[in-house]
Coordinates of C-alpha atoms in Angstrom, one line a residue:
X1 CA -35.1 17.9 -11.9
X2 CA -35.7 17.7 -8.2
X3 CA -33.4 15.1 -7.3
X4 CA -30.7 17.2 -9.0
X5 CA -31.3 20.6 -7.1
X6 CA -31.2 18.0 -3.8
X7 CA -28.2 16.7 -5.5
X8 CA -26.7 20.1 -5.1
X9 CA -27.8 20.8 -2.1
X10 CA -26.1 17.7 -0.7
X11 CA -23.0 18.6 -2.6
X12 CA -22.7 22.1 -1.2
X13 CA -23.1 20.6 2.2
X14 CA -20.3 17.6 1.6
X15 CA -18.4 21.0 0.4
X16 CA -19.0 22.9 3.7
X17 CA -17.9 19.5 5.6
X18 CA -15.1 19.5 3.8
X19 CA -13.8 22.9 4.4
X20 CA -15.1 22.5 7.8
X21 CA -11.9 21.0 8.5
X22 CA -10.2 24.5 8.0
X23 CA -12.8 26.7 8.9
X24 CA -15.6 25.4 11.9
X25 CA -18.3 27.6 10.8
X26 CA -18.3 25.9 7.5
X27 CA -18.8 22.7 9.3
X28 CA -21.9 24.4 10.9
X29 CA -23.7 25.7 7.4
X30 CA -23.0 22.2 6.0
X31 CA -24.8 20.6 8.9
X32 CA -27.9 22.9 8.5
X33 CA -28.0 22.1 4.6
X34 CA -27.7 18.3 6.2
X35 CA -30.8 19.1 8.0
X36 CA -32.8 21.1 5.2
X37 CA -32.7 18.1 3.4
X38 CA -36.0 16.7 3.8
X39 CA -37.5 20.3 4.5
X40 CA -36.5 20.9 1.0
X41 CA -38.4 17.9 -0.8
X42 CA -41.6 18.5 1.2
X43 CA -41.5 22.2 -0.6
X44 CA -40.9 20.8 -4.1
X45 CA -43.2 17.6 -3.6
X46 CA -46.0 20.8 -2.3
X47 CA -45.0 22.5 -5.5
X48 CA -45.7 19.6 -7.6
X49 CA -48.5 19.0 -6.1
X50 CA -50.4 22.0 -6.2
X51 CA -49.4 23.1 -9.8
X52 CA -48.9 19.9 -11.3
X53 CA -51.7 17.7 -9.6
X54 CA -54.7 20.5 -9.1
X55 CA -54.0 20.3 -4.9
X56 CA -54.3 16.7 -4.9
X57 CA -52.5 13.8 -4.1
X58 CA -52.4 10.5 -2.7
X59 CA -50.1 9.2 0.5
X60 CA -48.6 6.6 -2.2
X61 CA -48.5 8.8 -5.2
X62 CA -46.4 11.5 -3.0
X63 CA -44.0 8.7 -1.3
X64 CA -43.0 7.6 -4.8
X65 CA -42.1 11.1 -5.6
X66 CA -40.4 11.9 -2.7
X67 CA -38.4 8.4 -2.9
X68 CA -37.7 8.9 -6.7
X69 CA -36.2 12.4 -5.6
X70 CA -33.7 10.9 -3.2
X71 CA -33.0 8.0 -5.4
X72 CA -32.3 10.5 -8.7
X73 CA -29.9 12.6 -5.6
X74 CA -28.3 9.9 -4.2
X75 CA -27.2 8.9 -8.0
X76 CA -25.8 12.0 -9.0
X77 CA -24.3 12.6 -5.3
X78 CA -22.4 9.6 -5.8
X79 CA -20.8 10.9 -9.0
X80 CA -19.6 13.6 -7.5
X81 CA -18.1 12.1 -4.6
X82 CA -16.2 9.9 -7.4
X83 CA -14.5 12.8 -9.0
X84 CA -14.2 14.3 -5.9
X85 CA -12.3 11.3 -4.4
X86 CA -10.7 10.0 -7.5
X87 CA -9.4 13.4 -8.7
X88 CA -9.7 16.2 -6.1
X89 CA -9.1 14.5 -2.0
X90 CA -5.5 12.4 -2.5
X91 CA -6.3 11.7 1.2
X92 CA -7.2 15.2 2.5
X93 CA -10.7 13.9 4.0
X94 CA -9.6 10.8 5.8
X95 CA -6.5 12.2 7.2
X96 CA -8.3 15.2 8.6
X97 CA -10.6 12.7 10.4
X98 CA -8.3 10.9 12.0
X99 CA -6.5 14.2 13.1
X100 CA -10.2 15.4 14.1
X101 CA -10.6 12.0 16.0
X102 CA -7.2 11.5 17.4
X103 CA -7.2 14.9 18.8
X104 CA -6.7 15.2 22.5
X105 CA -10.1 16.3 23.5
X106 CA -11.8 14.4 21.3
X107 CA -9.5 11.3 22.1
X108 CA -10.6 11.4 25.9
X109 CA -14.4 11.4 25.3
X110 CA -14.0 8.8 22.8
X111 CA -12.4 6.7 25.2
X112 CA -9.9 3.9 23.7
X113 CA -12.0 1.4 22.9
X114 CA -13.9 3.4 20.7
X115 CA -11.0 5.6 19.4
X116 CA -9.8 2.3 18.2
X117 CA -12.6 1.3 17.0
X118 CA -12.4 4.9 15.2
X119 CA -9.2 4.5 14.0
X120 CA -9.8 0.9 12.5
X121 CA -12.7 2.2 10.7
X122 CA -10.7 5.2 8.9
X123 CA -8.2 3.0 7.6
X124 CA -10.8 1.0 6.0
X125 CA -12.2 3.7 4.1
X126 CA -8.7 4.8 3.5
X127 CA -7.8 1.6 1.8
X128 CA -11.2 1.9 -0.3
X129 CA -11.3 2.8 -3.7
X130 CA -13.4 5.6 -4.5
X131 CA -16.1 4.0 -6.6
X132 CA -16.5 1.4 -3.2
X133 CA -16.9 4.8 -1.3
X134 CA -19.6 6.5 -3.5
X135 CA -21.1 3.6 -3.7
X136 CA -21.6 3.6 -0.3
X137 CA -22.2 6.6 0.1
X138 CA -24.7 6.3 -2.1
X139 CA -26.7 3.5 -0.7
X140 CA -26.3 5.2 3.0
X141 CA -28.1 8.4 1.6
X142 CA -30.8 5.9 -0.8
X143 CA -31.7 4.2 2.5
X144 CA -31.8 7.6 4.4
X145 CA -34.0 8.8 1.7
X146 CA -36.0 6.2 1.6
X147 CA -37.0 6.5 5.4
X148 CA -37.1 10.4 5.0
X149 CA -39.8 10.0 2.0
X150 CA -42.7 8.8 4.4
X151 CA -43.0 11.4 6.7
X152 CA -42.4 13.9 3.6
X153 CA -45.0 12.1 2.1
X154 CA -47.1 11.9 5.1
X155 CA -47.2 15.6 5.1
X156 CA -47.7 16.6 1.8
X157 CA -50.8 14.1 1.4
X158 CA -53.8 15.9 0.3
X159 CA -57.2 14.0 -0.3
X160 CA -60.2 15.3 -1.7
X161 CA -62.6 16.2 1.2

């Protein structure tokens, strides 16, 4: 159940990001739900622990819930970044990065060696299918997750005294 409300989370964010392109304040709330992310499982992983485990709960007992949550998210975040890249983008997100990375301003901090680099890298995910995207996407946010998951854990351990 967690990872699905995190899963949600992550997809209103991607949603933000996406109509960031249009709007910059959108691009703003989607980074702070970015940022909530692990925020968010240290307040379900308290929850469970306090009404499902009596107040206790081991370092190793709350990484494996904490990891299970992001690995449960970062499943059903890829399905949606499927349908939304199979059915719903027809190139919207990629062309509005390279226009975002191509533009003046942002072309002269890049510098051209790395707005090539840039540019080389967008037509590779433009030429990627979308099930080779969300599955990369999804292994980007398992690994994220899975680094995330110990300090969660760290701070939600609670040992009898």
């Amino acid at each position: 159940m967690d990872g699905a409300l995190l899963a949600v989370l992550w997809t209103a964010s991607f949603a933000c990001y996406v109509m960031g392109f249009e709007t910059p304040f959108l691009g703003l709330v989607a980074l702070v739900l970015a940022i909530v992310t692990p925020f968010f499982v240290a307040r379900r992983l308290r929850k469970y622990r306090d009404t499902g485990l009596e107040g206790l709960i081991s370092f190793k007992r709350a990484w494996a819930y904490a990891l299970m949550t992001f690995f449960n998210a970062s499943l059903l975040f890829a399905a949606v970044h499927f349908v939304y890249f199979t059915w719903m983008d027809k190139g919207y997100f990629v062309s509005m990065m390279t226009k975002m990375m191509t533009a003046p301003e942002n072309a002269q901090t890049l510098g051209s060696e790395m707005l090539a680099a840039v540019k080389q890298s967008l037509s590779a995910i433009a030429g990627m299918r979308p099930i080779d995207l969300a599955l990369n996407i999804m292994m980007s946010n398992m690994i994220i997750g899975f680094f995330l998951s110990l300090p969660v854990a760290a701070a939600m351990k609670k040992l009898k005294t």
